[in-house]
Short mmCIF file of C-alpha atoms and ligand atoms in Angstrom, two decimals:
data_model
loop_
_atom_site.label_atom_id
_atom_site.label_comp_id
_atom_site.label_asym_id
_atom_site.label_seq_id
_atom_site.Cartn_x
_atom_site.Cartn_y
_atom_site.Cartn_z
CA UNK Z 13 -0.08 0.28 -0.13
CA UNK Z 14 1.20 3.51 -1.19
CA UNK Z 15 2.37 5.76 2.44
CA UNK Z 16 -0.55 8.33 1.19
CA UNK Z 17 -2.87 6.50 -0.21
CA UNK Z 18 -5.13 7.51 2.43
CA UNK Z 19 -8.98 6.75 0.81
CA UNK Z 20 -9.02 10.98 0.56
CA UNK Z 21 -5.20 10.85 -0.50
CA UNK Z 22 -5.83 10.76 -4.05
CA UNK Z 23 -6.42 12.65 -6.66
CA UNK Z 24 -9.23 11.21 -9.60
CA UNK Z 25 -9.55 12.37 -12.59
CA UNK Z 26 -13.68 12.62 -14.17
CA UNK Z 27 -13.76 9.49 -15.07
CA UNK Z 28 -13.03 8.16 -11.56
CA UNK Z 29 -9.10 7.11 -12.38
CA UNK Z 30 -6.71 7.69 -9.69
CA UNK Z 31 -3.55 10.24 -11.79
CA UNK Z 32 -0.65 10.68 -10.37
CA UNK Z 33 1.11 14.40 -11.66
CA UNK Z 34 4.61 14.65 -13.62
CA UNK Z 35 5.93 17.82 -14.86
CA UNK Z 36 7.42 21.26 -14.41
CA UNK Z 37 7.39 24.47 -13.71
CA UNK Z 38 6.44 27.35 -16.32
CA UNK Z 39 7.92 29.12 -15.72
CA UNK Z 40 10.54 31.14 -13.25
CA UNK Z 41 11.77 33.77 -15.79
CA UNK Z 42 8.56 34.98 -16.16
CA UNK Z 43 8.69 36.64 -12.53
CA UNK Z 44 9.29 40.35 -13.93
CA UNK Z 45 9.07 40.63 -17.56
CA UNK Z 46 6.74 42.11 -19.28
CA UNK Z 47 3.53 40.37 -19.84
CA UNK Z 48 4.49 38.19 -17.74
CA UNK Z 49 4.68 34.87 -20.04
CA UNK Z 50 7.28 32.08 -20.19
CA UNK Z 51 9.51 31.36 -22.35
CA UNK Z 52 7.50 28.15 -23.39
CA UNK Z 53 5.93 28.18 -27.15
CA UNK Z 54 4.06 25.12 -28.27
CA UNK Z 55 6.54 22.88 -29.72
CA UNK Z 56 7.60 23.38 -26.01
CA UNK Z 57 5.14 21.72 -24.40
CA UNK Z 58 4.18 19.37 -27.21
CA UNK Z 59 7.91 17.69 -26.29
CA UNK Z 60 7.24 17.77 -22.54
CA UNK Z 61 4.01 15.64 -23.62
CA UNK Z 62 5.64 13.65 -26.47
CA UNK Z 63 9.36 12.87 -25.60
CA UNK Z 64 9.46 13.31 -22.28
CA UNK Z 65 5.40 11.88 -21.05
CA UNK Z 66 5.11 14.70 -18.79
CA UNK Z 67 1.36 14.63 -17.33
CA UNK Z 68 1.32 18.02 -15.86
CA UNK Z 69 2.44 21.51 -15.60
CA UNK Z 70 3.14 23.66 -12.28
CA UNK Z 71 1.34 27.20 -14.11
CA UNK Z 72 2.89 30.08 -12.75
CA UNK Z 73 0.49 33.10 -12.31
CA UNK Z 74 1.32 36.19 -10.73
CA UNK Z 75 -1.02 38.28 -8.39
CA UNK Z 76 0.72 41.84 -9.45
CA UNK Z 77 -0.18 40.71 -13.49
CA UNK Z 78 -3.52 39.94 -12.58
CA UNK Z 79 -4.71 43.90 -11.05
CA UNK Z 80 -1.56 45.69 -11.95
CA UNK Z 81 -3.51 48.98 -10.40
CA UNK Z 82 -6.37 48.49 -7.50
CA UNK Z 83 -9.10 47.57 -9.65
CA UNK Z 84 -8.10 47.27 -12.66
CA UNK Z 85 -7.91 43.59 -13.61
CA UNK Z 86 -5.92 43.22 -16.91
CA UNK Z 87 -7.91 41.11 -19.21
CA UNK Z 88 -5.25 40.89 -21.62
CA UNK Z 89 -2.52 38.67 -19.18
CA UNK Z 90 -5.55 36.55 -18.17
CA UNK Z 91 -6.81 36.04 -22.17
CA UNK Z 92 -2.34 34.89 -22.70
CA UNK Z 93 -2.30 32.73 -19.75
CA UNK Z 94 -5.48 31.18 -20.76
CA UNK Z 95 -4.10 31.06 -24.25
CA UNK Z 96 -1.07 28.48 -23.08
CA UNK Z 97 -2.61 26.83 -20.70
CA UNK Z 98 -4.97 25.00 -23.54
CA UNK Z 99 -1.03 24.23 -25.41
CA UNK Z 100 -0.68 21.86 -22.86
CA UNK Z 101 -5.06 20.92 -21.78
CA UNK Z 102 -5.89 20.45 -25.38
CA UNK Z 103 -2.92 17.07 -25.13
CA UNK Z 104 -4.80 16.03 -22.30
CA UNK Z 105 -2.10 17.32 -20.19
CA UNK Z 106 -3.73 18.89 -16.70
CA UNK Z 107 -2.39 22.33 -15.49
CA UNK Z 108 -2.00 23.69 -11.91
CA UNK Z 109 -1.91 27.33 -11.61
CA UNK Z 110 0.15 28.31 -8.61
CA UNK Z 111 -0.17 32.10 -7.81
CA UNK Z 112 3.43 32.71 -6.50
CA UNK Z 113 4.81 35.24 -4.82
CA UNK Z 114 8.42 34.99 -3.57
CA UNK Z 115 9.37 37.93 -1.11
CA UNK Z 116 5.57 39.79 -0.97
CA UNK Z 117 6.18 41.57 -4.07
CA UNK Z 118 6.26 43.92 -6.72
CA UNK Z 119 6.72 46.69 -4.39
CA UNK Z 120 9.38 45.49 -2.23
CA UNK Z 121 11.82 43.98 -4.29
CA UNK Z 122 9.93 40.84 -4.50
CA UNK Z 123 7.87 39.37 -6.96
CA UNK Z 124 3.60 38.37 -6.47
CA UNK Z 125 1.66 40.70 -5.46
CA UNK Z 126 1.58 44.26 -6.79
CA UNK Z 127 3.11 47.38 -5.89
CA UNK Z 128 -0.26 49.15 -4.64
CA UNK Z 129 -0.89 46.01 -2.14
CA UNK Z 130 2.73 47.36 0.09
CA UNK Z 131 2.48 50.46 1.97
CA UNK Z 132 5.86 49.97 1.77
CA UNK Z 133 8.34 50.49 -0.35
CA UNK Z 134 11.89 49.46 -0.97
CA UNK Z 135 14.16 52.05 0.43
CA UNK Z 136 16.97 50.05 1.56
CA UNK Z 137 19.05 47.40 0.97
CA UNK Z 138 20.06 45.63 4.16
CA UNK Z 139 20.26 42.07 3.53
CA UNK Z 140 23.74 41.67 0.66
CA UNK Z 141 22.20 40.66 -3.01
CA UNK Z 142 24.49 37.85 -2.56
CA UNK Z 143 23.32 35.92 0.03
CA UNK Z 144 20.15 33.25 -0.64
CA UNK Z 145 17.61 35.17 -2.52
CA UNK Z 146 14.98 33.66 0.49
CA UNK Z 147 17.05 36.13 2.74
CA UNK Z 148 15.19 39.05 1.09
CA UNK Z 149 12.32 38.25 4.03
CA UNK Z 150 14.51 39.93 6.37
CA UNK Z 151 14.03 42.86 5.15
CA UNK Z 152 12.01 44.64 7.28
CA UNK Z 153 9.70 46.46 4.55
CA UNK Z 154 9.17 43.01 3.28
CA UNK Z 155 8.39 41.61 6.65
CA UNK Z 156 5.79 44.25 6.99
CA UNK Z 157 3.95 43.82 4.52
CA UNK Z 158 3.88 40.37 4.98
CA UNK Z 159 2.34 41.21 8.41
CA UNK Z 160 0.21 43.58 6.94
CA UNK Z 161 -1.51 41.06 4.63
CA UNK Z 162 -1.31 38.23 6.60
CA UNK Z 163 -2.98 40.12 10.26
CA UNK Z 164 -5.65 41.03 7.49
CA UNK Z 165 -7.60 42.95 10.55
CA UNK Z 166 -6.25 46.20 9.77
CA UNK Z 167 -5.37 45.60 5.86
CA UNK Z 168 -8.85 43.54 5.13
CA UNK Z 169 -8.64 44.55 1.68
CA UNK Z 170 -5.90 43.09 0.60
CA UNK Z 171 -6.74 39.01 1.04
CA UNK Z 172 -10.06 40.57 -0.07
CA UNK Z 173 -8.68 41.67 -3.37
CA UNK Z 174 -6.30 38.92 -3.69
CA UNK Z 175 -9.56 36.40 -4.10
CA UNK Z 176 -11.29 38.58 -6.03
CA UNK Z 177 -7.99 38.01 -8.20
CA UNK Z 178 -8.06 34.60 -7.63
CA UNK Z 179 -12.33 34.57 -9.26
CA UNK Z 180 -11.02 35.93 -12.45
CA UNK Z 181 -9.17 33.02 -12.53
CA UNK Z 182 -11.15 30.68 -11.14
CA UNK Z 183 -13.94 32.03 -13.43
CA UNK Z 184 -11.58 31.29 -17.57
CA UNK Z 185 -11.26 27.99 -16.25
CA UNK Z 186 -13.13 26.11 -14.10
CA UNK Z 187 -15.07 24.51 -17.51
CA UNK Z 188 -11.73 23.25 -18.83
CA UNK Z 189 -11.90 19.69 -16.84
CA UNK Z 190 -7.92 18.92 -17.51
CA UNK Z 191 -7.38 22.51 -15.42
CA UNK Z 192 -6.32 19.72 -12.57
CA UNK Z 193 -6.16 22.22 -9.73
CA UNK Z 194 -4.99 25.71 -7.88
CA UNK Z 195 -2.61 26.53 -5.89
CA UNK Z 196 -3.55 28.72 -3.79
CA UNK Z 197 -0.25 30.77 -2.94
CA UNK Z 198 3.08 29.80 -3.24
CA UNK Z 199 5.33 29.89 -0.26
CA UNK Z 200 3.47 31.51 1.84
CA UNK Z 201 5.69 33.89 4.71
CA UNK Z 202 4.75 35.29 7.75
CA UNK Z 203 7.34 38.22 8.39
CA UNK Z 204 7.63 37.95 11.25
CA UNK Z 205 10.38 34.86 11.93
CA UNK Z 206 9.67 33.91 15.54
CA UNK Z 207 5.74 34.00 14.79
CA UNK Z 208 6.44 32.16 11.70
CA UNK Z 209 8.36 29.21 12.92
CA UNK Z 210 6.43 28.44 16.11
CA UNK Z 211 3.64 27.78 14.35
CA UNK Z 212 1.84 30.91 15.01
CA UNK Z 213 1.28 32.34 11.57
CA UNK Z 214 0.81 29.02 10.54
CA UNK Z 215 -2.34 28.12 12.95
CA UNK Z 216 -3.79 31.32 12.61
CA UNK Z 217 -3.14 33.53 9.85
CA UNK Z 218 -2.34 31.38 6.95
CA UNK Z 219 -4.85 28.93 8.26
CA UNK Z 220 -7.77 32.10 8.24
CA UNK Z 221 -6.54 32.95 4.97
CA UNK Z 222 -7.32 29.34 3.81
CA UNK Z 223 -10.98 30.07 5.42
CA UNK Z 224 -11.92 32.55 3.29
CA UNK Z 225 -10.08 31.59 -0.26
CA UNK Z 226 -11.49 28.55 0.11
CA UNK Z 227 -15.53 28.88 0.49
CA UNK Z 228 -14.94 32.03 -2.07
CA UNK Z 229 -13.77 29.38 -4.59
CA UNK Z 230 -16.16 27.09 -4.25
CA UNK Z 231 -19.00 29.44 -4.17
CA UNK Z 232 -17.99 29.69 -8.14
CA UNK Z 233 -16.06 26.03 -8.58
CA UNK Z 234 -16.47 22.58 -6.78
CA UNK Z 235 -14.59 20.81 -9.50
CA UNK Z 236 -11.22 21.58 -9.53
CA UNK Z 237 -8.77 20.44 -6.89
CA UNK Z 238 -7.72 23.18 -4.27
CA UNK Z 239 -3.66 22.34 -3.34
CA UNK Z 240 -2.86 24.23 -0.95
CA UNK Z 241 1.04 24.74 0.63
CA UNK Z 242 2.61 24.80 4.53
CA UNK Z 243 4.79 27.43 5.28
CA UNK Z 244 7.54 27.55 3.29
CA UNK Z 245 10.32 28.96 6.64
CA UNK Z 246 11.58 25.34 7.91
CA UNK Z 247 9.16 22.99 6.03
CA UNK Z 248 11.11 23.36 2.84
CA UNK Z 249 13.86 21.76 5.21
CA UNK Z 250 12.29 19.42 6.62
CA UNK Z 251 11.13 20.69 10.27
CA UNK Z 252 7.00 20.79 11.01
CA UNK Z 253 4.27 22.32 9.85
CA UNK Z 254 2.10 23.15 12.17
CA UNK Z 255 -0.79 24.33 9.67
CA UNK Z 256 -4.00 22.93 11.33
CA UNK Z 257 -6.35 20.60 9.34
CA UNK Z 258 -7.32 22.16 5.99
CA UNK Z 259 -11.35 21.99 4.94
CA UNK Z 260 -13.82 22.78 2.10
CA UNK Z 261 -16.32 23.04 1.77
CA UNK Z 262 -19.22 21.34 0.53
CA UNK Z 263 -16.77 19.12 -1.69
CA UNK Z 264 -13.54 17.47 -0.25
CA UNK Z 265 -11.35 18.06 -3.38
CA UNK Z 266 -7.91 18.96 -1.52
CA UNK Z 267 -4.14 18.16 -2.42
CA UNK Z 268 -1.21 19.26 -0.09
CA UNK Z 269 0.99 21.04 -2.10
CA UNK Z 270 4.51 21.40 -0.04
CA UNK Z 271 8.01 22.52 -1.49
CA UNK Z 272 11.16 20.29 -1.23
CA UNK Z 273 14.24 22.31 -0.71
CA UNK Z 274 17.11 19.91 1.49
CA UNK Z 275 19.61 22.58 3.19
CA UNK Z 276 22.75 21.51 1.00
CA UNK Z 277 20.94 22.29 -2.01
CA UNK Z 278 21.54 25.77 -0.72
CA UNK Z 279 23.86 26.12 1.88
CA UNK Z 280 27.49 24.72 1.15
CA UNK Z 281 28.41 21.20 0.63
CA UNK Z 282 27.53 17.68 -2.45
CA UNK Z 283 24.88 15.23 -1.10
CA UNK Z 284 25.69 12.85 1.34
CA UNK Z 285 23.86 10.27 3.35
CA UNK Z 286 22.67 13.00 6.29
CA UNK Z 287 20.92 14.56 3.51
CA UNK Z 288 19.28 11.52 2.16
CA UNK Z 289 18.09 10.95 5.91
CA UNK Z 290 17.05 14.12 6.23
CA UNK Z 291 15.30 13.84 3.12
CA UNK Z 292 12.94 10.42 4.03
CA UNK Z 293 12.43 12.74 8.03
CA UNK Z 294 10.99 14.85 5.40
CA UNK Z 295 8.63 12.42 4.03
CA UNK Z 296 7.64 11.45 7.12
CA UNK Z 297 6.89 14.63 8.39
CA UNK Z 298 4.25 15.37 4.54
CA UNK Z 299 3.21 12.04 4.50
CA UNK Z 300 1.74 12.73 8.11
CA UNK Z 301 0.72 16.08 7.47
CA UNK Z 302 -0.59 14.86 4.28
CA UNK Z 303 -3.07 12.34 6.65
CA UNK Z 304 -3.98 15.15 8.90
CA UNK Z 305 -5.75 17.01 6.05
CA UNK Z 306 -7.34 13.74 4.14
CA UNK Z 307 -5.12 15.09 1.15
CA UNK Z 308 -2.93 13.67 -1.66
CA UNK Z 309 0.35 15.28 -1.86
CA UNK Z 310 1.71 17.62 -4.35
CA UNK Z 311 5.38 18.10 -4.29
CA UNK Z 312 5.11 21.68 -5.74
CA UNK Z 313 8.82 22.35 -5.64
CA UNK Z 314 11.78 20.69 -5.92
CA UNK Z 315 15.16 20.77 -8.30
CA UNK Z 316 18.88 21.99 -7.55
CA UNK Z 317 22.03 22.29 -9.76
CA UNK Z 318 23.40 19.29 -11.58
CA UNK Z 319 27.08 21.11 -11.24
CA UNK Z 320 26.21 20.08 -7.39
CA UNK Z 321 27.83 16.61 -6.67
CA UNK Z 322 26.00 13.95 -5.87
CA UNK Z 323 22.92 14.91 -8.06
CA UNK Z 324 21.52 12.82 -9.67
CA UNK Z 325 21.91 10.25 -6.53
CA UNK Z 326 18.92 12.81 -4.11
CA UNK Z 327 17.46 12.97 -7.61
CA UNK Z 328 17.02 9.28 -7.32
CA UNK Z 329 16.27 8.90 -4.12
CA UNK Z 330 13.79 11.73 -3.73
CA UNK Z 331 11.77 10.46 -6.45
CA UNK Z 332 11.80 6.81 -4.86
CA UNK Z 333 10.47 8.33 -1.85
CA UNK Z 334 7.88 10.22 -4.13
CA UNK Z 335 7.23 6.72 -5.66
CA UNK Z 336 7.14 4.76 -2.36
CA UNK Z 337 4.10 7.71 -0.99
CA UNK Z 338 1.74 8.69 -4.31
CA UNK Z 339 3.50 11.55 -4.23
CA UNK Z 340 2.62 13.78 -7.83
CA UNK Z 341 5.22 16.40 -8.09
CA UNK Z 342 6.71 19.39 -10.82
CA UNK Z 343 10.18 20.04 -10.68
CA UNK Z 344 11.42 23.40 -10.15
CA UNK Z 345 11.52 24.57 -13.03
CA UNK Z 346 12.15 24.26 -16.67
CA UNK Z 347 13.14 27.11 -17.71
CA UNK Z 348 16.59 26.34 -19.88
CA UNK Z 349 20.11 26.56 -18.66
CA UNK Z 350 20.87 26.25 -15.09
CA UNK Z 351 18.96 23.75 -12.74
CA UNK Z 352 16.47 23.48 -15.90
CA UNK Z 353 16.13 19.82 -17.45
CA UNK Z 354 17.47 21.96 -21.04
CA UNK Z 355 19.99 23.84 -20.84
CA UNK Z 356 20.79 26.96 -22.15
CA UNK Z 357 20.27 25.84 -26.11
CA UNK Z 358 17.70 23.96 -25.12
CA UNK Z 359 19.27 20.23 -25.32
CA UNK Z 360 19.02 17.73 -22.43
CA UNK Z 361 21.02 18.23 -19.36
CA UNK Z 362 21.54 15.60 -17.57
CA UNK Z 363 19.05 16.64 -14.47
CA UNK Z 364 16.27 15.64 -17.62
CA UNK Z 365 17.65 12.04 -17.39
CA UNK Z 366 17.04 11.91 -13.64
CA UNK Z 367 13.86 12.95 -13.47
CA UNK Z 368 11.88 11.17 -16.35
CA UNK Z 369 10.32 7.79 -15.06
CA UNK Z 370 7.64 5.46 -15.77
CA UNK Z 371 4.05 6.77 -13.71
CA UNK Z 372 0.91 6.02 -13.24
CA UNK Z 373 -0.42 8.55 -15.25
CA UNK Z 374 -3.86 7.64 -15.08
CA UNK Z 375 -5.45 4.15 -13.73
CA UNK Z 376 -8.90 2.27 -13.60
CA UNK Z 377 -8.50 1.13 -10.13
CA UNK Z 378 -6.75 1.67 -6.99
CA UNK Z 379 -3.19 1.61 -7.31
CA UNK Z 380 -1.41 -0.40 -4.20
CA UNK Z 381 2.02 0.22 -5.67
CA UNK Z 382 4.83 1.88 -7.83
CA UNK Z 383 8.56 2.10 -8.58
CA UNK Z 384 11.03 2.27 -10.96
CA UNK Z 385 14.66 0.52 -10.11
CA UNK Z 386 17.07 3.72 -11.62
CA UNK Z 387 19.89 0.67 -12.35
CA UNK Z 388 18.09 -0.93 -14.15
CA UNK Z 389 15.47 0.84 -15.12
CA UNK Z 390 12.38 -1.75 -14.71
CA UNK Z 391 9.27 -0.43 -13.80
CA UNK Z 392 6.78 -2.27 -11.19
CA UNK Z 393 3.45 -1.79 -10.67
CA UNK Z 394 0.24 -3.12 -8.62
CA UNK Z 395 -2.81 -1.81 -8.65
CA UNK Z 396 -7.20 -3.76 -8.20
CA UNK Z 397 -8.83 -3.01 -11.60
CA UNK Z 398 -12.33 -1.13 -11.43
CA UNK Z 399 -13.82 -2.08 -14.54
CA UNK Z 400 -17.07 0.12 -13.48
CA UNK Z 401 -14.54 2.72 -15.07
CA UNK Z 402 -15.00 2.36 -18.40
CA UNK Z 403 -11.30 4.51 -18.82
CA UNK Z 404 -7.77 2.84 -20.18
CA UNK Z 405 -5.75 3.01 -17.28
CA UNK Z 406 -2.59 5.13 -18.58
CA UNK Z 407 1.69 4.13 -17.81
CA UNK Z 408 3.93 6.65 -19.21
CA UNK Z 409 7.13 5.50 -19.86
CA UNK Z 410 8.90 8.64 -21.46
CA UNK Z 411 10.20 8.21 -24.85
CA UNK Z 412 13.17 10.05 -24.48
CA UNK Z 413 14.40 7.44 -22.21
CA UNK Z 414 12.76 3.91 -23.93
CA UNK Z 415 12.94 4.87 -27.15
CA UNK Z 416 9.07 3.58 -27.59
CA UNK Z 417 11.31 0.08 -27.35
CA UNK Z 418 10.17 -1.79 -23.91
CA UNK Z 419 8.63 -5.40 -22.76
CA UNK Z 420 5.52 -4.64 -20.97
CA UNK Z 421 3.83 -8.04 -18.97
CA UNK Z 422 1.08 -7.79 -17.27
CA UNK Z 423 0.20 -10.64 -15.08
CA UNK Z 424 -2.60 -11.73 -12.47
CA UNK Z 425 -5.27 -12.11 -15.01
CA UNK Z 426 -4.83 -12.70 -18.79
CA UNK Z 427 -8.70 -10.41 -19.42
CA UNK Z 428 -7.20 -7.41 -20.38
CA UNK Z 429 -5.41 -5.76 -23.84
CA UNK Z 430 -3.36 -3.78 -24.21
CA UNK Z 431 -0.73 -1.64 -26.50
CA UNK Z 432 2.38 1.30 -26.89
CA UNK Z 433 0.82 4.13 -27.71
CA UNK Z 434 3.35 6.31 -29.49
CA UNK Z 435 2.31 9.19 -29.59
CA UNK Z 436 1.02 10.63 -25.94
CA UNK Z 437 4.12 7.80 -24.71
CA UNK Z 438 2.49 6.09 -22.86
CA UNK Z 439 1.58 1.82 -22.26
CA UNK Z 440 -2.83 1.46 -22.46
CA UNK Z 441 -4.47 -1.34 -21.24
CA UNK Z 442 -8.06 -2.33 -20.18
CA UNK Z 443 -8.59 -4.88 -17.68
CA UNK Z 444 -12.08 -7.15 -18.16
CA UNK Z 445 -11.12 -8.88 -14.66
CA UNK Z 446 -12.86 -6.39 -11.53
CA UNK Z 447 -11.42 -6.22 -8.37
CA UNK Z 448 -8.34 -8.65 -8.89
CA UNK Z 449 -4.47 -7.82 -8.04
CA UNK Z 450 -2.79 -7.03 -11.51
CA UNK Z 451 0.71 -6.82 -11.88
CA UNK Z 452 2.52 -5.15 -15.03
CA UNK Z 453 6.08 -4.96 -15.16
CA UNK Z 454 8.08 -2.54 -17.31
CA UNK Z 455 11.00 -3.03 -18.61
CA UNK Z 456 13.97 -1.53 -21.66
CA UNK Z 457 14.60 -4.07 -24.70
CA UNK Z 458 17.24 -2.34 -26.37
CA UNK Z 459 20.46 -0.25 -25.07
CA UNK Z 460 18.88 3.06 -25.80
CA UNK Z 461 21.99 6.12 -25.59
CA UNK Z 462 19.95 7.61 -22.68
CA UNK Z 463 20.55 5.46 -20.18
C1 IDC Y 14 13.86 30.97 -7.78
C2 IDC Y 14 14.38 31.06 -9.10
C3 IDC Y 14 15.70 32.38 -9.05
C4 IDC Y 14 14.89 33.71 -8.36
C5 IDC Y 14 14.50 33.68 -6.94
C6 IDC Y 14 13.27 34.78 -6.62
O1 IDC Y 14 15.13 30.43 -9.38
O2 IDC Y 14 16.01 32.74 -10.58
O3 IDC Y 14 16.05 34.54 -8.03
O4 IDC Y 14 13.53 32.50 -7.46
O5 IDC Y 14 12.40 35.19 -7.37
C7 IDC Y 14 11.46 28.59 -4.23
C8 IDC Y 14 10.47 30.17 -5.07
C9 IDC Y 14 11.09 29.75 -6.38
C10 IDC Y 14 12.58 29.90 -6.19
C11 IDC Y 14 13.42 28.17 -6.24
C12 IDC Y 14 14.34 28.43 -6.57
O6 IDC Y 14 9.29 29.12 -4.98
O7 IDC Y 14 10.10 30.91 -7.13
O8 IDC Y 14 12.67 30.63 -7.52
N1 IDC Y 14 12.26 28.32 -4.46
O9 IDC Y 14 15.04 28.50 -5.80
N2 IDC Y 14 11.33 28.17 -2.58
C13 IDC Y 14 12.43 27.41 -2.59
C14 IDC Y 14 13.23 27.70 -3.94
#
């Protein structure tokens, strides 16, 4: 049994299949450029689908781009987002819309909140630029902006406008079944460090913020999943979250969407055994929290530089643990170069070959377990069939790794049909027997150059 697969801890598609999301964040580069759209073209999206076998994207949007002036909504921006979102959804890829922010917003040197949403403006620079960017959260003006936003009491209009900005987005996507969910706010941060670390921020301010935002979305959309995050500071490293159980209203479609950035990724050192132990702890805590929230888990961000020694081992351990938890994920980020799976010329970087692996794209039944042997590249999955779901089970088998040259062995039943679908990078399986344990094994048969 998968660690994270409690009764409610699964993401289902409109046919009732259980789905696991694998994909990229698109894109960091959109934060500070005019228009705020990512680097990607439709051909790049198609490559993610047809070559890499990704079935999802975490697509960044910004409150500051939606409502750049108070009460003025940028419909052109939203139309441009819609156009790009449809590049994915027309291919039946799932889109998670991420209302992104780092360092609060544009008024204080960050991204996300519009300038007008800070009474503070950045006039001093106390934190050196050479420090990791998130240390800018220690700037007094940034701290005060977060406090004004989350405290709510004295500046209610900030959250009210944030909610209204979300409703503009919801309005545009609520009828698109492949827009799987809304990630309410990227990496919420409480401003005050002690309040943040001691749990007060999550228990009160963040929890209350979700209690306002979730019902507002549910009043117009009861179909999408709502993805919510714990605080980022400390939790990204593996500390525990203090968020009280988050509740949905009228439906129960919640996804817990923490980020995973081990300390070694940002500060010093290569990947070592102690980091693997810390990673194990990160998963143990997140699994328990997802269970508490009765939510599936989606690791909305993880990533690192391929110049880190042990980056490959880290990614293997990370994704093995994600498979054991049944967690979905989005790699940070698709931006070419740097940490990206593509280099500056859009050629595969060493990251790509570590994050591609087969996975259950959509399963007609109950997934019991799935894993990849990172040495042999053999994939195994067990599930219990459900013939009341007419759609095929789909297993992604990335072409970039397998060159469509692989064998599939299905055991547990002889009553099935299966075929390799080259266009979608996947194996399609239809089982005729209900409620039976089926085992699927996929293994490469050629000496493909890519692994
Ligand atoms: C990073 C970008 C980097 C940029 C920085 C600040 O990769 O180029 O300078 O944001 O805007 C997060 C954030 C995500 C970060 C990412 C990597 O959600 O926006 O992107 N990260 O540092 N949290 C932890 C790490």
